[in-house]
Tab-separated table of C-alpha atoms and ligand atoms in Angstrom:
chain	number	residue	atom	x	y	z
A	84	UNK	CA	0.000	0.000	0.000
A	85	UNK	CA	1.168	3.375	-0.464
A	86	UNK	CA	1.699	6.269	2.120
A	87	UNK	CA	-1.114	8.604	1.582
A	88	UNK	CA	0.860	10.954	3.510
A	89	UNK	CA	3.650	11.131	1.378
A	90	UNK	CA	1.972	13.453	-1.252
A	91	UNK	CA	3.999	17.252	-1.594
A	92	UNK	CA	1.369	19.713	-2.663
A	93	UNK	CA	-1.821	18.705	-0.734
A	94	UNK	CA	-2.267	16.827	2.724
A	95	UNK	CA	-5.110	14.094	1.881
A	96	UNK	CA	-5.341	13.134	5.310
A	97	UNK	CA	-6.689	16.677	6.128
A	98	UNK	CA	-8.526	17.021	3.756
A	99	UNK	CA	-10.236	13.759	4.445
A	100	UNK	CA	-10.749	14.870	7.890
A	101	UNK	CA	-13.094	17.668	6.699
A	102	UNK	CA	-15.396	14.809	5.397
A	103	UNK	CA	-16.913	13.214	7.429
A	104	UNK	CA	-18.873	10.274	5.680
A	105	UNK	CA	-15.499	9.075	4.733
A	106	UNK	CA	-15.080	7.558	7.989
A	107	UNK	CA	-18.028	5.374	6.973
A	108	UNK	CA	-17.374	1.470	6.992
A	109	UNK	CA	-20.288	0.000	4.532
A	110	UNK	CA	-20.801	-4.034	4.116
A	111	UNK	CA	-18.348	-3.341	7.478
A	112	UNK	CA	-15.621	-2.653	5.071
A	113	UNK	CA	-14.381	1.286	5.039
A	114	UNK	CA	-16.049	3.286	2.423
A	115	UNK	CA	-14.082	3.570	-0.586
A	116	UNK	CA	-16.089	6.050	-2.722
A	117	UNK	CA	-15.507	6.257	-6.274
A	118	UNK	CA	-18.679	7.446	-7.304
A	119	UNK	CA	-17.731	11.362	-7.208
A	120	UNK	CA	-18.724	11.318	-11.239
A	121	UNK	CA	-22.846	11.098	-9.774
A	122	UNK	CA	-22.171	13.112	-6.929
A	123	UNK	CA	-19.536	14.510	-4.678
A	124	UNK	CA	-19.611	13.792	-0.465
A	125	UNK	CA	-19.391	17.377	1.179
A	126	UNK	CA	-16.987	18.696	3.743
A	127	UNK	CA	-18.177	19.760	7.005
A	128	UNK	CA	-17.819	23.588	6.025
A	129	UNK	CA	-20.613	23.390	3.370
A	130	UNK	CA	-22.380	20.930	6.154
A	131	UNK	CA	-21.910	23.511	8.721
A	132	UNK	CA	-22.506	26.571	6.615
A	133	UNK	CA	-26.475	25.500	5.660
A	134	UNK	CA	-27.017	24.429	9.281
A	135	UNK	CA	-25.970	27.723	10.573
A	136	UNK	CA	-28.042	29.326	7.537
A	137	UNK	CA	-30.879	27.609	9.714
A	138	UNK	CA	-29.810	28.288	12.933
A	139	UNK	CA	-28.853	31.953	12.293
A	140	UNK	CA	-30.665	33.485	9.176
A	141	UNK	CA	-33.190	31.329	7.504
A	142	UNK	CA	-35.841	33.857	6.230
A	143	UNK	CA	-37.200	34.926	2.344
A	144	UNK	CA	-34.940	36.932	0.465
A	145	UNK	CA	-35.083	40.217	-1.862
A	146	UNK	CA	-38.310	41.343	-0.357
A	147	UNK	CA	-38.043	42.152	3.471
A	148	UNK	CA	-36.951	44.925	5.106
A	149	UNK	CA	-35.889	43.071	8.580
A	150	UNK	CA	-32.905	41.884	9.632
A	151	UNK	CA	-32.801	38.304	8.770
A	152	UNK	CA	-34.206	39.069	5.612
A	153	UNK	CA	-31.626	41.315	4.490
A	154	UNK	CA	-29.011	39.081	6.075
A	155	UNK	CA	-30.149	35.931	3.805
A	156	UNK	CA	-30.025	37.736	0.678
A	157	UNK	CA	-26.547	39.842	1.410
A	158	UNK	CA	-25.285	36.072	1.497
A	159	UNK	CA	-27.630	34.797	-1.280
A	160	UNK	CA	-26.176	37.452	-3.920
A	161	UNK	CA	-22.628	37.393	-2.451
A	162	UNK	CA	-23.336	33.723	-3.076
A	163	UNK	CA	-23.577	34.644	-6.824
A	164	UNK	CA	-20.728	36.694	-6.645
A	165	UNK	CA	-18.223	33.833	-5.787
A	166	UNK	CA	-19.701	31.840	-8.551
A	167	UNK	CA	-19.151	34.480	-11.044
A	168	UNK	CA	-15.546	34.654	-9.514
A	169	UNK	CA	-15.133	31.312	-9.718
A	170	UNK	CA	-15.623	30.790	-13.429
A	171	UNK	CA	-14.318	34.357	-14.161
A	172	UNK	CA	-18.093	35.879	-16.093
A	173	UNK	CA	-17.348	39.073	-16.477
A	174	UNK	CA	-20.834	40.323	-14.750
A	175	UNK	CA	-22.450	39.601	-11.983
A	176	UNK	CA	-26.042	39.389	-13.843
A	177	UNK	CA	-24.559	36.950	-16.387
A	178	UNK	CA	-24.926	33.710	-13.285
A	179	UNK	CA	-28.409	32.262	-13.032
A	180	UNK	CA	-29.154	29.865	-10.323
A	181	UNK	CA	-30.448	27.131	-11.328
A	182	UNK	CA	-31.367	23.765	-9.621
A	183	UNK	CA	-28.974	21.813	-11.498
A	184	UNK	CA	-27.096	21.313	-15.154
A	185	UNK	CA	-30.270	19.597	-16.506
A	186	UNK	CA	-32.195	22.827	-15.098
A	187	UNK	CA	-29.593	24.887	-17.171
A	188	UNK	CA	-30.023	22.833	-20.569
A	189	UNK	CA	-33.640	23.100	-20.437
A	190	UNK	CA	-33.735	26.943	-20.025
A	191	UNK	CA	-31.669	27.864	-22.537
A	192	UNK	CA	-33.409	25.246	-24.673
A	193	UNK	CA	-36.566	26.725	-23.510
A	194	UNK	CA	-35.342	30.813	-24.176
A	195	UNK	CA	-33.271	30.322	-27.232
A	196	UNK	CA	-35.507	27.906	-28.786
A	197	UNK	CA	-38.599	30.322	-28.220
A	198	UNK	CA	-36.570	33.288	-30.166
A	199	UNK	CA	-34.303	31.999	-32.726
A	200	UNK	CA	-34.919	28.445	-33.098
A	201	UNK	CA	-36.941	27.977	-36.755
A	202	UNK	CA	-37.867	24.963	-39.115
A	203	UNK	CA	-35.125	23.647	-41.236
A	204	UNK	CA	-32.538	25.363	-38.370
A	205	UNK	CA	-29.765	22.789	-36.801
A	206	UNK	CA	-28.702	22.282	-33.867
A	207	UNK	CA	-25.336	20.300	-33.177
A	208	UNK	CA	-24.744	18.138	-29.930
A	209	UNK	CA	-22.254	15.199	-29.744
A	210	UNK	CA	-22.040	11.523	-29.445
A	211	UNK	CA	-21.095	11.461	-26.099
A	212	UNK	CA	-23.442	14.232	-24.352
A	213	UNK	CA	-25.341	13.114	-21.192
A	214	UNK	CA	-29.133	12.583	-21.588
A	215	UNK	CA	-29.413	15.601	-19.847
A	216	UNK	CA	-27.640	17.928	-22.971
A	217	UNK	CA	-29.485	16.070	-25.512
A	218	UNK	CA	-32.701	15.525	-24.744
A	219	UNK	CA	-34.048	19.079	-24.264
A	220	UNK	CA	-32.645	19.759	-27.623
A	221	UNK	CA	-34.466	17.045	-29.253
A	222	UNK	CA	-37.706	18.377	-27.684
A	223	UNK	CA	-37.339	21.540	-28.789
A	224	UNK	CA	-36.120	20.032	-32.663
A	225	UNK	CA	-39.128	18.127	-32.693
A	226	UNK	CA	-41.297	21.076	-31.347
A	227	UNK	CA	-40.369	23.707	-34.034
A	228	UNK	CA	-39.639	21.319	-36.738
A	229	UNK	CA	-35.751	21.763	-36.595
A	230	UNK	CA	-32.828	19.568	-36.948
A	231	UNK	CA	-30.237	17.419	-34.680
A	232	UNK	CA	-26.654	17.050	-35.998
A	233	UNK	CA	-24.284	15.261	-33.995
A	234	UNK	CA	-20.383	15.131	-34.130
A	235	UNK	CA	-19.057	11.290	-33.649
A	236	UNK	CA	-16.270	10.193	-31.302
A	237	UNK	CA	-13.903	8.071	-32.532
A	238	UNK	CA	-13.075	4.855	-31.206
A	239	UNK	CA	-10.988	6.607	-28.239
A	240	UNK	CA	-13.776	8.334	-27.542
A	241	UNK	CA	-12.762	11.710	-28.589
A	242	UNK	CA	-14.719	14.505	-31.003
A	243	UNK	CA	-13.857	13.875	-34.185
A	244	UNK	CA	-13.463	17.625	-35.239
A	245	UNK	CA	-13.224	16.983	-38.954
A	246	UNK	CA	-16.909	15.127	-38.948
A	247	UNK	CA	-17.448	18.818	-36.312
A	248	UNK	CA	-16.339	21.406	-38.523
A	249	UNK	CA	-18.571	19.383	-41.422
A	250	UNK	CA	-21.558	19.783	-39.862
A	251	UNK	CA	-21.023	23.731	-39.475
A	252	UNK	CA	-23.698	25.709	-41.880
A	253	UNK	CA	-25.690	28.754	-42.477
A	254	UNK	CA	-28.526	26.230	-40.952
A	255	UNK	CA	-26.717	25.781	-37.907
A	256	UNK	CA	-28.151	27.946	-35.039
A	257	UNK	CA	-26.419	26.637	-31.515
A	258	UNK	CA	-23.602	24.188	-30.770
A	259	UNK	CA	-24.144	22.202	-27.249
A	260	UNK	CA	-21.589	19.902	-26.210
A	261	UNK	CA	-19.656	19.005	-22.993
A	262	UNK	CA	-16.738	20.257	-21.954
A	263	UNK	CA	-15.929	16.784	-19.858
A	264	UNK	CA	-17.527	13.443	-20.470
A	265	UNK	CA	-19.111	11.832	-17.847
A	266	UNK	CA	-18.556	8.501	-18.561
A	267	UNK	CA	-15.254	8.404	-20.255
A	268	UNK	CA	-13.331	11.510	-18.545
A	269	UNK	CA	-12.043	13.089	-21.757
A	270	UNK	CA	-11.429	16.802	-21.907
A	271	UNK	CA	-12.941	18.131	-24.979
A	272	UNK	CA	-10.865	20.720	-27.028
A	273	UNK	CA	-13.881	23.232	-26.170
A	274	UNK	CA	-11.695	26.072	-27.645
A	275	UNK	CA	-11.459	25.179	-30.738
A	276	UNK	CA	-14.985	23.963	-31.029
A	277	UNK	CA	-16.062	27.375	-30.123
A	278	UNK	CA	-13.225	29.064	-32.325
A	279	UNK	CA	-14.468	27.430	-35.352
A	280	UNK	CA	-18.440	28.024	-34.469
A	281	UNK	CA	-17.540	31.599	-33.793
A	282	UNK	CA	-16.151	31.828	-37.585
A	283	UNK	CA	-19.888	31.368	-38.537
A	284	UNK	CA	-21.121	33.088	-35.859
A	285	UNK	CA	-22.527	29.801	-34.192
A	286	UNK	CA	-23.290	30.604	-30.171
A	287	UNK	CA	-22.005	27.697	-27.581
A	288	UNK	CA	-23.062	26.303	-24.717
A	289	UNK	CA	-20.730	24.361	-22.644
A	290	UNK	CA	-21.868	21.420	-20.040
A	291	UNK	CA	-19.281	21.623	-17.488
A	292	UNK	CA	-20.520	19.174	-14.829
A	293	UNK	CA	-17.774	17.396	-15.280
A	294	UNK	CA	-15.692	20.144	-15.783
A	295	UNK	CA	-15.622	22.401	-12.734
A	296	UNK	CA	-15.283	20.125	-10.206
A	297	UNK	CA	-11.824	18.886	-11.183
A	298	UNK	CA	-10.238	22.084	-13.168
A	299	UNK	CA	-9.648	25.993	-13.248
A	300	UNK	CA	-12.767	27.233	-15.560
A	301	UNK	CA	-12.898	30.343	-17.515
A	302	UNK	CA	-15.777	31.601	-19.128
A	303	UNK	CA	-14.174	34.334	-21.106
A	304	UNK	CA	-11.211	32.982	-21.968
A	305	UNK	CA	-13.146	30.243	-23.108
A	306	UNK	CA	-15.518	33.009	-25.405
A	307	UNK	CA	-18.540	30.440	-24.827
A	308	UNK	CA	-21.939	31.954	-25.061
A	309	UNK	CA	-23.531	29.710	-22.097
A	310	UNK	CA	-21.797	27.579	-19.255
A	311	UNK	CA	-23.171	25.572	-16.602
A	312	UNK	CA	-22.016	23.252	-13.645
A	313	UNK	CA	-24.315	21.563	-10.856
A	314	UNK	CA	-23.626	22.389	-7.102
A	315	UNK	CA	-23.816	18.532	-6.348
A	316	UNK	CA	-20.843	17.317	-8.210
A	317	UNK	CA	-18.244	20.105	-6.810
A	318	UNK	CA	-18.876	19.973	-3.066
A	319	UNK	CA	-22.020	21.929	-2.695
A	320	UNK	CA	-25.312	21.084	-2.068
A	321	UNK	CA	-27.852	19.462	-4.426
A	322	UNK	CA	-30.736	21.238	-5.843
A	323	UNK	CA	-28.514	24.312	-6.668
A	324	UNK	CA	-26.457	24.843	-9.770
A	325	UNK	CA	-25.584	27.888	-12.441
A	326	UNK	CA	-26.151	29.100	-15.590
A	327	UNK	CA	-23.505	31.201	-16.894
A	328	UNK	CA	-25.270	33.338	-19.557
A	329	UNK	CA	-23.195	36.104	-21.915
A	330	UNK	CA	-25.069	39.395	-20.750
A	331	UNK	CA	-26.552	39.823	-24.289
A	332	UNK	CA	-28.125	36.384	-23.544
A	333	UNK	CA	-29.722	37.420	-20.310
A	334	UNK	CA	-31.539	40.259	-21.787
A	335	UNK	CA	-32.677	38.951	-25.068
A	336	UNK	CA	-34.143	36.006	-23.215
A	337	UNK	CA	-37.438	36.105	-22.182
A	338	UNK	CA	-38.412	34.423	-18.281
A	339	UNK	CA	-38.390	30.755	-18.680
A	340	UNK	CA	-40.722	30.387	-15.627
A	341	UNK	CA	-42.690	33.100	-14.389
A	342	UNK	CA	-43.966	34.045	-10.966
A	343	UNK	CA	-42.928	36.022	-7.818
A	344	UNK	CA	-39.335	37.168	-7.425
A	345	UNK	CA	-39.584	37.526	-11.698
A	346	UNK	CA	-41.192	41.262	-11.783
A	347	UNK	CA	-40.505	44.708	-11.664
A	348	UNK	CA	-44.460	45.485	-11.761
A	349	UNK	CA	-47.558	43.309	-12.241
A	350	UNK	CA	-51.007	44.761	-13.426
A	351	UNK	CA	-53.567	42.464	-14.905
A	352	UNK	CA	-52.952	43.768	-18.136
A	353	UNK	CA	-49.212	43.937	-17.898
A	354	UNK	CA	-46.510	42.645	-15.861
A	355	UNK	CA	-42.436	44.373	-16.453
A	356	UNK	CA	-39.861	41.715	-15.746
A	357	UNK	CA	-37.096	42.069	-13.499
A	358	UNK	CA	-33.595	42.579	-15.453
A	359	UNK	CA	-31.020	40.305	-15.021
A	360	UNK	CA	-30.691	36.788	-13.246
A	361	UNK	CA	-33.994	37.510	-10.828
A	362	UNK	CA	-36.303	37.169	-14.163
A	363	UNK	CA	-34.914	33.503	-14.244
A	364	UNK	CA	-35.244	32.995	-10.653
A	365	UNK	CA	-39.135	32.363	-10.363
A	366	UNK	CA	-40.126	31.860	-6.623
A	367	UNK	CA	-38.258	31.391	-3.640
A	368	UNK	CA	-34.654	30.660	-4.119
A	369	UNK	CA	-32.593	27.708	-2.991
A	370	UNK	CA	-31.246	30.285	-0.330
A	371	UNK	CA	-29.165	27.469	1.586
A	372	UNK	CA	-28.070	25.876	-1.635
A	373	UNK	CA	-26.579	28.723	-2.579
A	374	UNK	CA	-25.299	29.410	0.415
A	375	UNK	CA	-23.718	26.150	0.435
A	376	UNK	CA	-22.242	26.416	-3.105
A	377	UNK	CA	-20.230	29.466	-2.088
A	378	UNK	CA	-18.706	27.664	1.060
A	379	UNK	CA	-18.099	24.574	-1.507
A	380	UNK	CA	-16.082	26.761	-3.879
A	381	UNK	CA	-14.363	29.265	-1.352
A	382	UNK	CA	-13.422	25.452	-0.103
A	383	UNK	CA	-11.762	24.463	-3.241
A	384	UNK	CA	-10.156	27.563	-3.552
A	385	UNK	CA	-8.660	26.859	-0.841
A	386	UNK	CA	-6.659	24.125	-2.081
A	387	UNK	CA	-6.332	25.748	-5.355
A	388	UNK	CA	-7.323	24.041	-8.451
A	389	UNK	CA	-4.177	23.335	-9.870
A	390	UNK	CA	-2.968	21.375	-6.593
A	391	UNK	CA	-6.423	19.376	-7.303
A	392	UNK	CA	-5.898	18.549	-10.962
A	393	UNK	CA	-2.494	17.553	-9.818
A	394	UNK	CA	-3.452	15.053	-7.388
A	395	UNK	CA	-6.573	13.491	-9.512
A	396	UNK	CA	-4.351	13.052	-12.153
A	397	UNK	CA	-2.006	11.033	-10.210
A	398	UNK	CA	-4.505	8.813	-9.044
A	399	UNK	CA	-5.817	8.719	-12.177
A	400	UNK	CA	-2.502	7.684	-13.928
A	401	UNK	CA	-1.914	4.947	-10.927
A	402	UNK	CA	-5.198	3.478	-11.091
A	403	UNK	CA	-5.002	3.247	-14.882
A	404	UNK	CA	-1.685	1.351	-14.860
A	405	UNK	CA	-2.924	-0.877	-12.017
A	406	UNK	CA	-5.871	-1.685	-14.210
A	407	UNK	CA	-3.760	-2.395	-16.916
A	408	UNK	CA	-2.077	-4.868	-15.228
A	409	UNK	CA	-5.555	-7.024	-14.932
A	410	UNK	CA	-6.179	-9.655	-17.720
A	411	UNK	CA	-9.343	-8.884	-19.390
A	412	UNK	CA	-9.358	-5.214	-18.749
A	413	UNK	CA	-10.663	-2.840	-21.641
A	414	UNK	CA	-11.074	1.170	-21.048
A	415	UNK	CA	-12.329	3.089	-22.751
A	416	UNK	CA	-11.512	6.677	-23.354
A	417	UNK	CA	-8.004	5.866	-22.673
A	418	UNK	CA	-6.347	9.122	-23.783
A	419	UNK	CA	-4.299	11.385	-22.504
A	420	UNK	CA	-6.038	14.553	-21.923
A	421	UNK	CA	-8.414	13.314	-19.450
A	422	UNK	CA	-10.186	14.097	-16.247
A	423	UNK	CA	-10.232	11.279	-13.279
A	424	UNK	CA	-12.902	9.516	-14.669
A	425	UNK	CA	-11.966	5.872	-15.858
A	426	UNK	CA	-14.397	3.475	-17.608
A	427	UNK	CA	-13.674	0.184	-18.089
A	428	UNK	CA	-15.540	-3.366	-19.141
A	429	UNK	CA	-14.037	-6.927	-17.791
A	430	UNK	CA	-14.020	-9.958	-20.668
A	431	UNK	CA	-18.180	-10.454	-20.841
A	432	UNK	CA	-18.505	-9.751	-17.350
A	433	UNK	CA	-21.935	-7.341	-17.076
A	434	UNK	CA	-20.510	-4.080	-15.085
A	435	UNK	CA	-23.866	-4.755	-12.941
A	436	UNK	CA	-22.454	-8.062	-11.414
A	437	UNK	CA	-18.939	-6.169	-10.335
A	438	UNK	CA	-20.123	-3.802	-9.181
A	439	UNK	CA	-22.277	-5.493	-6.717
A	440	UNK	CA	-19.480	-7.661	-5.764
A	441	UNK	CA	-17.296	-4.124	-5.413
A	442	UNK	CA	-19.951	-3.071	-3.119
A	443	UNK	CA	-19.938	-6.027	-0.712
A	444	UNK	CA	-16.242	-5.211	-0.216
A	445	UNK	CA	-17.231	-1.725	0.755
A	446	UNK	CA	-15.964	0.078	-2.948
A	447	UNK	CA	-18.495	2.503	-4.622
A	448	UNK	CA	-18.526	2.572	-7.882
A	449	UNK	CA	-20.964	3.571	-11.007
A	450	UNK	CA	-22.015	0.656	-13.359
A	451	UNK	CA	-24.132	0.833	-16.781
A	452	UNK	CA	-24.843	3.252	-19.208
A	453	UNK	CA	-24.254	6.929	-17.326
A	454	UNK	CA	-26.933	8.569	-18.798
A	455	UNK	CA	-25.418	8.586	-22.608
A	456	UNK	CA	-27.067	5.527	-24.085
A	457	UNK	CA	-25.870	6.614	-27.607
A	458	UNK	CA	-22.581	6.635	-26.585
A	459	UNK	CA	-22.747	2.993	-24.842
A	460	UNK	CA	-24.647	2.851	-28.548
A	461	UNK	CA	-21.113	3.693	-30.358
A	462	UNK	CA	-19.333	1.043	-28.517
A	463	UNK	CA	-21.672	-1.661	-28.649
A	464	UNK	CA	-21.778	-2.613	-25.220
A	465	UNK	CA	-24.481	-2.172	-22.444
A	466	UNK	CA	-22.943	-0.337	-19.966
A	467	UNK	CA	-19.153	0.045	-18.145
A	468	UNK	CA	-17.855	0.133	-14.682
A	469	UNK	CA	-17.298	3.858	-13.742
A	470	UNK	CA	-14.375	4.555	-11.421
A	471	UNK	CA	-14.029	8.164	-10.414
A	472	UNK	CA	-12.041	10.179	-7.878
A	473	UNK	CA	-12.087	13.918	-5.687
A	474	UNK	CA	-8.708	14.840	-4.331
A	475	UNK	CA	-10.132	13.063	-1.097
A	476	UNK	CA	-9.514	9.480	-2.632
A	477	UNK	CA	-5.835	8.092	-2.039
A	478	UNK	CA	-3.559	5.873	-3.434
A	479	UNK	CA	-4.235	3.302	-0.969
A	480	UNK	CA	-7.911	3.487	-1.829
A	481	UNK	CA	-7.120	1.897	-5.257
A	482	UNK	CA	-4.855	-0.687	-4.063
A	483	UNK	CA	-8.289	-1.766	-2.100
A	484	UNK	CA	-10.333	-1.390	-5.295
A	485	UNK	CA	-8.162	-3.080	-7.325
A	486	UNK	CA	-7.771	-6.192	-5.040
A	487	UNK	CA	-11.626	-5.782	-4.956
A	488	UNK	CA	-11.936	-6.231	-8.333
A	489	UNK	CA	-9.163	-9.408	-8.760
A	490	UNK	CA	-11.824	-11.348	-6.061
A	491	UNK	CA	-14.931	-9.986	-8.214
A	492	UNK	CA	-13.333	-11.097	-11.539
A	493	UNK	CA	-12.507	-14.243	-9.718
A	494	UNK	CA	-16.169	-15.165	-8.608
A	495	UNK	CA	-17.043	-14.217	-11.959
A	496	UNK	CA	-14.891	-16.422	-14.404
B	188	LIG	N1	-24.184	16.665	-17.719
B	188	LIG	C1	-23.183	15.886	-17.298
B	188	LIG	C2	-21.903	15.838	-18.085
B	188	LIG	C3	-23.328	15.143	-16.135
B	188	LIG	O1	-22.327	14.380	-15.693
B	188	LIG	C4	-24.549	15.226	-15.414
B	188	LIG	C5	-24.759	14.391	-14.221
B	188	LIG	O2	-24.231	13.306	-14.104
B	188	LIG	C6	-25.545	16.072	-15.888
B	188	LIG	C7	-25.331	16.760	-17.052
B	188	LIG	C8	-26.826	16.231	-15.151
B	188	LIG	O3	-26.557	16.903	-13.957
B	188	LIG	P1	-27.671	17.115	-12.841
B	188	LIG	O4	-28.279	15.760	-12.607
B	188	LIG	O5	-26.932	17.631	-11.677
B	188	LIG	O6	-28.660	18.077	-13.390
């Protein structure tokens, strides 16, 4: 086993100190958790933070003139504040809250397909988006009578950017792809996707889900038109996520659900809608979410998101070698700009049956299709075994996981 301690540039045993369900034993086995693709485990600070939102503040925001109200929403918009720092928008009123990515994807599906979305238009997505970046697109397609064009992934599971800049036309009206895949870990080359959709004028939206929680993201150096992450996956609570929007996006659009907390005035013959992220924001707010997400990425920050992608990436490389090393093995997505996502298939073994086994020995990991049945599609196969990793996982973790694994393959043969 190695010495968790021995790493330079960030102490995993304090870290893993601030969470505290890693102290868990499950199937009286300690927890190894490697499902931190689905969701992330969250460190006493966000923990802490929403419980003393509930101790100490809880009231409605934006509309009272007493104390706790005015307390709740200084921290709800300073809330917004550290997400716009965090992914660098250049305003303030260009981050939404939403409750999640899939919340994102359908409100810009909802607002841009309303406006400029026409028959005979395009839109382009990929082979390897999550359900939750393809389906609202192929709802609004089939609503207004436009198109879906999607750019294949070759057998590493990359874009191919030849079959991308193909599909580019006067007909194309939106590109929507992710910036991370959830199931295979690769990094898309996001920049040049947008650099050649920008040469026709094409807008982008970015899925970073995957993205955020395990890199340094920057909307504008990126030049994307739309950008969104879910609080789950990067520390934070669930039910809370963002929409990065440019600022010409945010006006245009008109409110994707209406109701209180939307309006400047309301008459019953005509209501004015609140500028900026409020007209998005219909009803009360995910105060304590929000709340939450702040701590989550002030956490991070903390660490610094270098010293993060650092350490994944080691554990990343180490668990890919030791997986190598097993007969049978196949992964797929095996390139080298990756996050620390690895899937991976045994001989004919179904992912289901390992990962049950992987459970009993206390390992949690993500079996079958990950929400992208067309990519499982593109590879033939039914599902894989998902192993992914925070910068609380160790080195020793995998040795457990893969000596897990040698005893499920075993029973299995
Ligand atoms: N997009 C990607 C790449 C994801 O990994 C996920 C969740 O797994 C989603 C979208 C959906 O996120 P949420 O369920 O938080 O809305």
């Amino acid at each position: 086993m190695q010495n968790t301690l021995q790493h330079t540039a960030l102490d995993v045993e304090k870290v893993r100190a601030d969470f505290p369900i890693l102290k868990m034993q499950v199937n009286n086995k300690p927890l190894v958790y490697f499902d931190n693709g689905a969701t992330s485990q969250k460190p006493k600070q966000v923990i802490d933070a929403i419980a003393k939102y509930y101790y100490e503040e809880n009231s409605n925001i934006h509309r009272g003139v007493h104390t706790l109200s005015q307390r709740a929403t200084i921290h709800y918009e300073f809330a917004r504040e550290t997400a716009q720092k965090h992914i660098n928008a250049a305003a303030v009123n260009e981050i939404i809250f939403t409750r999640g990515t899939t919340e994102s994807v359908n409100l810009v599906a909802h607002c841009f397909g309303k406006l400029f979305i026409e028959k005979g238009d395009e839109i382009v997505v990929s082979e390897m988006e999550h359900h939750s970046n393809i389906l609202p697109w192929q709802v609004l397609c089939e609503e207004k009578g436009a198109v879906l064009k999607v750019i294949p992934v070759n057998e590493n599971g990359e874009l191919i950017l030849e079959e991308y800049k193909k599909l580019l036309s006067d007909k194309t009206k939106l590109i929507a792809v992710t910036h991370v895949s959830n199931t295979l870990g690769v990094i898309n080359d996001v920049k040049e996707i947008i650099s050649l959709a920008k040469q026709k004028n094409i807008p982008v939206f970015l899925d970073g889900a995957q993205a955020v929680p395990h890199m340094a993201v920057d909307v504008q150096d990126l030049g994307c038109d739309f950008y969104c992450f879910s609080g789950h996956k990067i520390y934070a609570p669930t039910g809370i996520g963002v929409l990065y929007a440019k600022a010409k996006w945010v006006e245009k659009f008109e409110p994707y659900q209406v109701g209180g907390g939307t309006i400047k005035t309301v008459t019953f013959d005509k209501t004015v809608y609140a500028d900026g992220p409020l007209k998005f924001e219909a009803g009360t707010p995910n105060m304590e979410g929000a709340i939450g997400l702040a701590t989550a990425l002030n956490y991070i920050n903390e660490i610094g998101l270098e010293t993060i992608s650092t350490y994944e990436d080691e554990l990343m490389q180490y668990a890919t070698e030791k997986l190598k090393q097993l007969a049978g093995v196949k992964i797929y997505g095996d390139v080298k700009h990756k996050a620390a996502v690895i899937s991976f298939n045994v001989n004919n073994i179904h992912p289901f049956d390992i990962g049950t086994i992987l459970d009993k020995q206390g390992v949690a990991v993500r079996t079958g299709h990950h929400c992208t049945q067309p990519l499982m599609q593109h590879f033939n196969i039914p599902g894989t075994i998902r192993a992914s990793f925070s910068f609380y996982n160790t080195k020793a973790e995998i040795d457990i996981f893969i000596s897990a694994l040698e005893k499920a393959i075993k029973m299995l043969s």
